[in-house]
mmCIF file of C-alpha atoms in Angstrom:
data_model
loop_
_atom_site.group_PDB
_atom_site.id
_atom_site.type_symbol
_atom_site.label_atom_id
_atom_site.label_comp_id
_atom_site.label_asym_id
_atom_site.label_seq_id
_atom_site.Cartn_x
_atom_site.Cartn_y
_atom_site.Cartn_z
ATOM 1 C CA MET K 1 83.624 26.687 -59.779
ATOM 2 C CA GLN K 2 84.234 30.106 -58.054
ATOM 3 C CA ARG K 3 84.001 31.165 -54.579
ATOM 4 C CA ILE K 4 81.561 34.114 -54.513
ATOM 5 C CA CYS K 5 80.552 36.155 -51.594
ATOM 6 C CA VAL K 6 77.092 38.121 -52.005
ATOM 7 C CA ILE K 7 76.527 41.003 -49.405
ATOM 8 C CA GLY K 8 72.899 41.125 -49.082
ATOM 9 C CA GLY K 9 71.180 39.136 -51.707
ATOM 10 C CA SER K 10 68.169 38.102 -49.508
ATOM 11 C CA ARG K 11 65.410 39.536 -51.655
ATOM 12 C CA TYR K 12 64.154 40.329 -55.180
ATOM 13 C CA PHE K 13 66.896 40.289 -57.926
ATOM 14 C CA GLY K 14 69.526 39.711 -55.235
ATOM 15 C CA GLU K 15 67.867 36.498 -54.230
ATOM 16 C CA SER K 16 67.605 35.502 -57.958
ATOM 17 C CA LEU K 17 71.356 36.330 -58.365
ATOM 18 C CA VAL K 18 72.381 33.996 -55.491
ATOM 19 C CA ARG K 19 70.332 31.011 -56.867
ATOM 20 C CA ARG K 20 71.617 31.691 -60.337
ATOM 21 C CA LEU K 21 75.279 31.599 -59.044
ATOM 22 C CA ARG K 22 74.521 28.436 -57.086
ATOM 23 C CA ASP K 23 72.852 26.666 -59.904
ATOM 24 C CA ALA K 24 75.826 27.427 -62.177
ATOM 25 C CA GLY K 25 77.926 25.451 -59.799
ATOM 26 C CA HIS K 26 79.731 28.186 -57.971
ATOM 27 C CA ARG K 27 80.507 28.105 -54.193
ATOM 28 C CA VAL K 28 78.234 30.969 -52.942
ATOM 29 C CA THR K 29 78.243 32.490 -49.492
ATOM 30 C CA VAL K 30 75.673 35.154 -48.434
ATOM 31 C CA LEU K 31 76.585 37.712 -45.943
ATOM 32 C CA ASN K 32 73.823 39.632 -44.135
ATOM 33 C CA ARG K 33 72.630 40.526 -40.610
ATOM 34 C CA GLY K 34 70.716 37.222 -40.153
ATOM 35 C CA SER K 35 67.327 38.630 -41.111
ATOM 36 C CA ALA K 36 66.951 36.061 -43.899
ATOM 37 C CA ALA K 37 68.509 32.618 -44.377
ATOM 38 C CA PRO K 38 69.956 32.027 -47.882
ATOM 39 C CA PRO K 39 68.441 29.223 -50.207
ATOM 40 C CA PRO K 40 69.614 25.643 -49.684
ATOM 41 C CA GLY K 41 73.136 24.933 -50.884
ATOM 42 C CA VAL K 42 74.421 28.471 -50.083
ATOM 43 C CA GLY K 43 76.773 29.358 -47.107
ATOM 44 C CA HIS K 44 75.724 31.947 -44.701
ATOM 45 C CA LEU K 45 77.659 34.486 -42.734
ATOM 46 C CA VAL K 46 76.015 36.876 -40.203
ATOM 47 C CA ALA K 47 77.414 40.299 -39.613
ATOM 48 C CA ASP K 48 76.535 43.920 -39.754
ATOM 49 C CA ARG K 49 78.547 45.299 -42.544
ATOM 50 C CA ASP K 50 78.723 48.675 -40.869
ATOM 51 C CA ASP K 51 80.664 47.019 -37.969
ATOM 52 C CA GLU K 52 84.050 46.578 -39.362
ATOM 53 C CA ALA K 53 85.291 44.447 -36.428
ATOM 54 C CA ALA K 54 82.156 42.169 -36.655
ATOM 55 C CA LEU K 55 82.525 41.940 -40.432
ATOM 56 C CA THR K 56 86.252 41.015 -40.169
ATOM 57 C CA ALA K 57 85.556 38.425 -37.434
ATOM 58 C CA ALA K 58 82.721 36.944 -39.529
ATOM 59 C CA LEU K 59 84.894 36.498 -42.586
ATOM 60 C CA GLY K 60 87.694 34.821 -40.585
ATOM 61 C CA SER K 61 90.272 33.310 -42.948
ATOM 62 C CA ARG K 62 87.857 33.099 -45.802
ATOM 63 C CA ALA K 63 88.779 34.316 -49.288
ATOM 64 C CA PHE K 64 86.762 34.686 -52.414
ATOM 65 C CA ASP K 65 87.302 34.938 -56.101
ATOM 66 C CA THR K 66 84.493 37.732 -56.270
ATOM 67 C CA VAL K 67 82.529 39.698 -54.069
ATOM 68 C CA VAL K 68 79.181 41.032 -55.117
ATOM 69 C CA ASP K 69 77.829 43.913 -52.883
ATOM 70 C CA GLN K 70 74.116 44.390 -53.194
ATOM 71 C CA VAL K 71 73.856 46.816 -50.295
ATOM 72 C CA CYS K 72 76.530 49.601 -50.577
ATOM 73 C CA TYR K 73 75.159 52.912 -50.158
ATOM 74 C CA THR K 74 77.816 55.265 -48.809
ATOM 75 C CA PRO K 75 81.391 55.980 -49.026
ATOM 76 C CA VAL K 76 81.740 54.917 -45.495
ATOM 77 C CA GLN K 77 80.317 51.477 -46.170
ATOM 78 C CA ALA K 78 82.615 51.146 -49.270
ATOM 79 C CA ALA K 79 85.570 52.018 -47.335
ATOM 80 C CA THR K 80 84.886 49.495 -44.507
ATOM 81 C CA ALA K 81 84.179 46.816 -47.102
ATOM 82 C CA ALA K 82 87.420 47.646 -49.005
ATOM 83 C CA ARG K 83 89.523 47.289 -45.873
ATOM 84 C CA ALA K 84 87.726 44.029 -44.804
ATOM 85 C CA PHE K 85 88.136 42.405 -48.216
ATOM 86 C CA THR K 86 91.740 43.551 -49.086
ATOM 87 C CA GLY K 87 93.601 40.317 -49.517
ATOM 88 C CA ARG K 88 90.442 38.221 -49.423
ATOM 89 C CA THR K 89 89.180 38.733 -53.047
ATOM 90 C CA ARG K 90 90.600 39.531 -56.468
ATOM 91 C CA ARG K 91 87.365 41.043 -57.724
ATOM 92 C CA TYR K 92 84.507 43.333 -56.425
ATOM 93 C CA VAL K 93 81.240 44.158 -58.071
ATOM 94 C CA MET K 94 79.013 46.644 -56.616
ATOM 95 C CA THR K 95 75.207 47.029 -57.527
ATOM 96 C CA SER K 96 74.806 50.748 -58.332
ATOM 97 C CA THR K 97 71.982 52.614 -59.902
ATOM 98 C CA ILE K 98 70.757 54.733 -62.662
ATOM 99 C CA GLU K 99 70.290 57.483 -60.087
ATOM 100 C CA VAL K 100 74.040 58.226 -60.268
ATOM 101 C CA TYR K 101 73.220 60.182 -63.524
ATOM 102 C CA ASP K 102 70.375 62.225 -62.149
ATOM 103 C CA PRO K 103 71.396 65.899 -62.701
ATOM 104 C CA GLY K 104 69.192 67.149 -59.888
ATOM 105 C CA SER K 105 70.991 65.179 -57.261
ATOM 106 C CA ALA K 106 74.617 66.023 -57.840
ATOM 107 C CA PRO K 107 76.331 68.682 -55.570
ATOM 108 C CA PRO K 108 77.132 72.119 -57.153
ATOM 109 C CA SER K 109 80.824 71.132 -56.997
ATOM 110 C CA ALA K 110 80.284 68.297 -59.483
ATOM 111 C CA ALA K 111 77.303 69.323 -61.633
ATOM 112 C CA LEU K 112 75.873 66.839 -64.158
ATOM 113 C CA SER K 113 74.063 67.747 -67.399
ATOM 114 C CA GLU K 114 70.677 66.578 -68.435
ATOM 115 C CA ALA K 115 70.605 64.491 -71.423
ATOM 116 C CA ALA K 116 69.443 65.915 -74.730
ATOM 117 C CA PRO K 117 65.996 64.896 -76.111
ATOM 118 C CA GLY K 118 66.583 61.364 -77.500
ATOM 119 C CA ALA K 119 70.019 60.939 -76.072
ATOM 120 C CA LEU K 120 71.066 58.054 -73.903
ATOM 121 C CA VAL K 121 73.655 58.403 -71.077
ATOM 122 C CA SER K 122 76.933 56.364 -71.348
ATOM 123 C CA GLU K 123 79.077 55.399 -68.356
ATOM 124 C CA GLU K 124 81.483 58.089 -68.970
ATOM 125 C CA ALA K 125 78.982 60.718 -67.740
ATOM 126 C CA VAL K 126 80.036 59.830 -64.226
ATOM 127 C CA ASP K 127 83.547 58.640 -63.694
ATOM 128 C CA PRO K 128 84.044 57.118 -60.274
ATOM 129 C CA ALA K 129 87.801 57.394 -60.584
ATOM 130 C CA ALA K 130 87.394 61.294 -60.495
ATOM 131 C CA TRP K 131 84.263 61.857 -58.492
ATOM 132 C CA PRO K 132 84.932 63.695 -55.203
ATOM 133 C CA VAL K 133 84.400 61.715 -51.947
ATOM 134 C CA ARG K 134 83.293 63.350 -48.776
ATOM 135 C CA ALA K 135 83.166 60.571 -46.138
ATOM 136 C CA GLY K 136 82.720 63.098 -43.265
ATOM 137 C CA LEU K 137 79.102 63.933 -44.317
ATOM 138 C CA PRO K 138 76.384 62.461 -41.966
ATOM 139 C CA TRP K 139 76.041 59.291 -43.934
ATOM 140 C CA HIS K 140 75.059 57.470 -40.783
ATOM 141 C CA ASP K 141 71.795 59.467 -40.486
ATOM 142 C CA ALA K 142 68.795 57.554 -42.191
ATOM 143 C CA GLY K 143 67.169 60.830 -43.295
ATOM 144 C CA TYR K 144 70.371 62.256 -44.855
ATOM 145 C CA LEU K 145 70.999 59.017 -46.740
ATOM 146 C CA GLU K 146 67.587 58.860 -48.185
ATOM 147 C CA ALA K 147 67.773 62.393 -49.297
ATOM 148 C CA HIS K 148 71.173 61.821 -50.865
ATOM 149 C CA TYR K 149 70.923 58.334 -52.138
ATOM 150 C CA ALA K 150 72.355 59.021 -55.513
ATOM 151 C CA GLU K 151 75.379 60.897 -54.146
ATOM 152 C CA GLY K 152 76.056 58.034 -51.697
ATOM 153 C CA LYS K 153 76.101 55.612 -54.513
ATOM 154 C CA ARG K 154 78.408 57.818 -56.600
ATOM 155 C CA GLN K 155 80.757 58.261 -53.684
ATOM 156 C CA ALA K 156 80.699 54.578 -52.879
ATOM 157 C CA GLU K 157 81.674 53.704 -56.224
ATOM 158 C CA ALA K 158 84.444 56.171 -56.139
ATOM 159 C CA VAL K 159 85.960 54.734 -52.989
ATOM 160 C CA LEU K 160 85.984 51.184 -54.306
ATOM 161 C CA ALA K 161 87.300 52.263 -57.870
ATOM 162 C CA ARG K 162 90.231 53.902 -56.217
ATOM 163 C CA HIS K 163 91.222 51.314 -53.676
ATOM 164 C CA GLY K 164 93.486 49.434 -55.984
ATOM 165 C CA ALA K 165 93.490 46.181 -54.090
ATOM 166 C CA PHE K 166 91.084 44.374 -56.437
ATOM 167 C CA ALA K 167 89.593 44.786 -59.798
ATOM 168 C CA PHE K 168 86.296 46.652 -59.472
ATOM 169 C CA ALA K 169 82.989 46.922 -61.514
ATOM 170 C CA ALA K 170 79.890 48.930 -60.684
ATOM 171 C CA VAL K 171 76.682 47.676 -62.343
ATOM 172 C CA ARG K 172 74.408 50.594 -62.632
ATOM 173 C CA GLY K 173 70.764 49.161 -62.716
ATOM 174 C CA ALA K 174 67.947 50.772 -64.380
ATOM 175 C CA HIS K 175 64.505 50.966 -62.657
ATOM 176 C CA VAL K 176 63.676 47.232 -61.793
ATOM 177 C CA LEU K 177 60.299 45.761 -62.626
ATOM 178 C CA GLY K 178 58.741 42.253 -62.639
ATOM 179 C CA GLY K 179 58.329 39.613 -60.097
ATOM 180 C CA GLY K 180 54.911 40.475 -58.774
ATOM 181 C CA ALA K 181 54.767 40.167 -55.046
ATOM 182 C CA ARG K 182 58.559 39.752 -55.017
ATOM 183 C CA ASP K 183 58.840 43.586 -56.024
ATOM 184 C CA PHE K 184 59.200 44.973 -52.433
ATOM 185 C CA THR K 185 59.327 48.661 -53.837
ATOM 186 C CA GLY K 186 55.546 48.649 -54.526
ATOM 187 C CA ARG K 187 56.018 51.194 -57.413
ATOM 188 C CA LEU K 188 54.347 49.185 -60.213
ATOM 189 C CA ALA K 189 51.711 47.997 -57.813
ATOM 190 C CA HIS K 190 50.946 51.668 -57.076
ATOM 191 C CA TYR K 191 49.902 52.223 -60.640
ATOM 192 C CA VAL K 192 47.954 49.053 -60.959
ATOM 193 C CA GLU K 193 45.967 50.017 -57.546
ATOM 194 C CA ARG K 194 45.296 53.580 -58.689
ATOM 195 C CA VAL K 195 44.120 52.698 -62.305
ATOM 196 C CA ARG K 196 41.930 49.888 -60.895
ATOM 197 C CA ALA K 197 40.409 52.268 -58.498
ATOM 198 C CA GLY K 198 40.007 55.080 -60.871
ATOM 199 C CA ALA K 199 42.281 57.298 -58.697
ATOM 200 C CA GLU K 200 44.299 60.153 -60.031
ATOM 201 C CA ILE K 201 47.931 59.686 -60.946
ATOM 202 C CA ALA K 202 50.253 62.504 -60.177
ATOM 203 C CA VAL K 203 52.631 63.124 -63.262
ATOM 204 C CA HIS K 204 54.764 65.915 -64.479
ATOM 205 C CA ALA K 205 53.387 68.269 -67.348
ATOM 206 C CA ALA K 206 56.091 66.910 -69.729
ATOM 207 C CA PRO K 207 57.370 63.639 -68.138
ATOM 208 C CA ARG K 208 60.872 62.580 -69.438
ATOM 209 C CA PRO K 209 61.463 59.055 -70.447
ATOM 210 C CA THR K 210 63.579 56.574 -68.474
ATOM 211 C CA VAL K 211 64.864 53.079 -68.767
ATOM 212 C CA PHE K 212 63.967 49.888 -67.059
ATOM 213 C CA VAL K 213 65.190 46.311 -66.471
ATOM 214 C CA HIS K 214 63.491 43.051 -65.729
ATOM 215 C CA HIS K 215 64.559 41.763 -62.296
ATOM 216 C CA GLU K 216 65.709 38.395 -63.750
ATOM 217 C CA GLU K 217 67.768 40.108 -66.458
ATOM 218 C CA LEU K 218 69.606 42.274 -63.968
ATOM 219 C CA ALA K 219 70.418 39.079 -61.823
ATOM 220 C CA ARG K 220 71.732 37.462 -65.001
ATOM 221 C CA LEU K 221 73.801 40.498 -65.742
ATOM 222 C CA LEU K 222 75.214 40.547 -62.300
ATOM 223 C CA SER K 223 76.133 36.863 -62.395
ATOM 224 C CA TRP K 224 77.792 37.411 -65.783
ATOM 225 C CA ALA K 225 79.780 40.343 -64.296
ATOM 226 C CA ALA K 226 80.716 38.370 -61.287
ATOM 227 C CA ALA K 227 81.638 35.064 -62.639
ATOM 228 C CA GLU K 228 81.955 35.152 -66.517
ATOM 229 C CA SER K 229 83.646 38.229 -67.439
ATOM 230 C CA ASP K 230 86.492 40.510 -66.447
ATOM 231 C CA VAL K 231 84.565 43.733 -67.046
ATOM 232 C CA GLU K 232 85.896 46.687 -64.874
ATOM 233 C CA GLY K 233 84.462 50.111 -64.316
ATOM 234 C CA PRO K 234 80.894 51.212 -64.572
ATOM 235 C CA LEU K 235 78.430 49.269 -66.674
ATOM 236 C CA ASN K 236 74.864 50.318 -67.450
ATOM 237 C CA ALA K 237 72.168 47.449 -67.237
ATOM 238 C CA CYS K 238 68.888 48.437 -68.927
ATOM 239 C CA SER K 239 66.793 47.128 -71.617
ATOM 240 C CA ASP K 240 66.254 48.739 -74.897
ATOM 241 C CA GLY K 241 63.365 51.148 -75.293
ATOM 242 C CA PRO K 242 62.884 53.950 -72.821
ATOM 243 C CA LEU K 243 59.404 54.832 -71.632
ATOM 244 C CA ASP K 244 57.896 57.855 -70.062
ATOM 245 C CA VAL K 245 55.433 57.359 -66.973
ATOM 246 C CA ARG K 246 52.354 57.795 -69.364
ATOM 247 C CA GLU K 247 53.452 55.041 -71.545
ATOM 248 C CA LEU K 248 54.177 52.825 -68.504
ATOM 249 C CA VAL K 249 50.733 53.482 -67.013
ATOM 250 C CA ALA K 250 49.120 52.817 -70.530
ATOM 251 C CA ALA K 251 50.553 49.144 -70.235
ATOM 252 C CA VAL K 252 48.939 48.908 -66.804
ATOM 253 C CA ALA K 253 45.661 50.231 -68.079
ATOM 254 C CA ALA K 254 45.663 47.774 -70.936
ATOM 255 C CA GLU K 255 45.961 44.877 -68.515
ATOM 256 C CA VAL K 256 43.420 46.274 -65.994
ATOM 257 C CA GLY K 257 40.942 47.137 -68.741
ATOM 258 C CA ARG K 258 40.381 50.745 -67.328
ATOM 259 C CA ALA K 259 41.511 54.153 -68.629
ATOM 260 C CA PRO K 260 43.862 56.057 -66.271
ATOM 261 C CA ARG K 261 43.280 59.381 -64.703
ATOM 262 C CA PHE K 262 46.063 61.873 -64.686
ATOM 263 C CA ARG K 263 46.770 64.966 -62.765
ATOM 264 C CA GLU K 264 49.627 67.203 -63.590
ATOM 265 C CA VAL K 265 51.794 68.491 -60.741
ATOM 266 C CA ALA K 266 52.926 72.026 -60.262
ATOM 267 C CA PRO K 267 56.670 72.635 -60.721
ATOM 268 C CA GLY K 268 58.376 71.332 -57.387
ATOM 269 C CA GLU K 269 55.458 69.182 -56.436
ATOM 270 C CA PRO K 270 55.952 65.620 -55.865
ATOM 271 C CA ALA K 271 54.963 63.219 -58.648
ATOM 272 C CA SER K 272 54.270 59.387 -58.762
ATOM 273 C CA PRO K 273 57.038 56.861 -59.251
ATOM 274 C CA TYR K 274 58.896 56.906 -62.753
ATOM 275 C CA SER K 275 57.641 60.385 -63.413
ATOM 276 C CA PHE K 276 60.720 62.576 -63.951
ATOM 277 C CA ASP K 277 61.079 66.181 -64.973
ATOM 278 C CA ARG K 278 64.624 65.758 -66.112
ATOM 279 C CA SER K 279 66.058 63.359 -68.565
ATOM 280 C CA TYR K 280 68.837 60.787 -67.962
ATOM 281 C CA PRO K 281 68.051 57.421 -69.593
ATOM 282 C CA MET K 282 71.032 55.017 -69.880
ATOM 283 C CA SER K 283 72.658 53.482 -72.782
ATOM 284 C CA ASN K 284 73.514 49.967 -72.744
ATOM 285 C CA ALA K 285 75.930 49.941 -75.628
ATOM 286 C CA ARG K 286 79.003 49.064 -73.540
ATOM 287 C CA ALA K 287 77.343 45.966 -72.198
ATOM 288 C CA ARG K 288 76.418 44.879 -75.806
ATOM 289 C CA GLN K 289 80.114 45.533 -76.855
ATOM 290 C CA LEU K 290 81.275 43.301 -74.160
ATOM 291 C CA GLY K 291 79.056 40.467 -75.239
ATOM 292 C CA PHE K 292 75.990 40.696 -72.945
ATOM 293 C CA ALA K 293 72.832 40.736 -75.100
ATOM 294 C CA LEU K 294 69.989 42.722 -73.233
ATOM 295 C CA SER K 295 66.252 42.558 -74.266
ATOM 296 C CA ARG K 296 63.706 45.245 -75.248
ATOM 297 C CA THR K 297 61.399 46.540 -72.602
ATOM 298 C CA SER K 298 58.395 45.657 -74.896
ATOM 299 C CA ASP K 299 59.329 42.094 -74.723
ATOM 300 C CA TRP K 300 58.760 41.511 -71.065
ATOM 301 C CA LEU K 301 56.725 44.536 -69.809
ATOM 302 C CA PRO K 302 53.216 42.992 -70.366
ATOM 303 C CA GLY K 303 54.222 39.995 -68.404
ATOM 304 C CA ALA K 304 55.625 42.053 -65.500
ATOM 305 C CA VAL K 305 52.469 44.124 -65.466
ATOM 306 C CA ALA K 306 50.257 41.020 -65.459
ATOM 307 C CA GLU K 307 52.300 39.645 -62.503
ATOM 308 C CA ALA K 308 51.755 42.934 -60.566
ATOM 309 C CA VAL K 309 47.868 42.905 -61.398
ATOM 310 C CA ALA K 310 47.737 39.300 -60.048
ATOM 311 C CA ALA K 311 49.650 39.978 -56.987
ATOM 312 C CA THR K 312 47.557 43.126 -55.979
ATOM 313 C CA ARG K 313 44.519 40.920 -56.594
ATOM 314 C CA THR K 314 45.793 38.219 -54.251
ATOM 315 C CA ALA K 315 46.897 40.753 -51.595
ATOM 316 C CA ALA K 316 43.387 42.427 -51.767
ATOM 317 C CA SER K 317 41.692 39.240 -51.356
#
């Protein structure tokens, strides 16, 4: 049994992670702002993670074997957490994102290259130990943070990787699918609704492939990283089998029973979710080498689409 603190973890794969850790016999504590209670058998601490004094007070004298941070988006939040948990944990796992590899989101001073056709991006492409940190940027501004989501994640990784008071791992999740109504992003539901309605779907003229992960598989990998391994550094989390947006929509159309309608966007014009004009699909080779087996997208995608179709029907009724 380990003592594990999950920051966030109140919805989607975060909730699955908390239940999985609890069911494995660990002593789990969820820390959030009190907007949602954790499942039965899980401890609860209420604090705003951005308020360092309140966070420290809520933690009190508690210590943990591992902290899993589901909601760290900026270097400021990372620095606050690093100070608060120094001396309270030996291990820190941050949930990060595929978007750290997006070449269009990197600042000019730290340019990233687009992946070659057919190539998969490994963790070494973004080294948090070397990535520049600029904590003085307006990270507290919601609009700025939304526009610089990927850079915020890169810099948060960098702060925690360099802190040195605990072992650190960053799980870089692919685009998460599955769960039907539990998927609060609404991205897969967007395609279900538009295909069903015969509405146009905005895509790039030559959409690049990306990678996906099932929400339960991501929860399983996070649980493994937190409690069953000593992995450190960045770790990609994705299923085998990249897809482009047209292939994803084809799976939706097969379930709905109606052909999709596409509209190609002009350069610079916004497109629908998962349509990308640059390539950065991740490689999961490191996870496999460390002993974590990942699925193929084709194994679970039909079920995830069926869940989304059922959920949108229920919502419509």
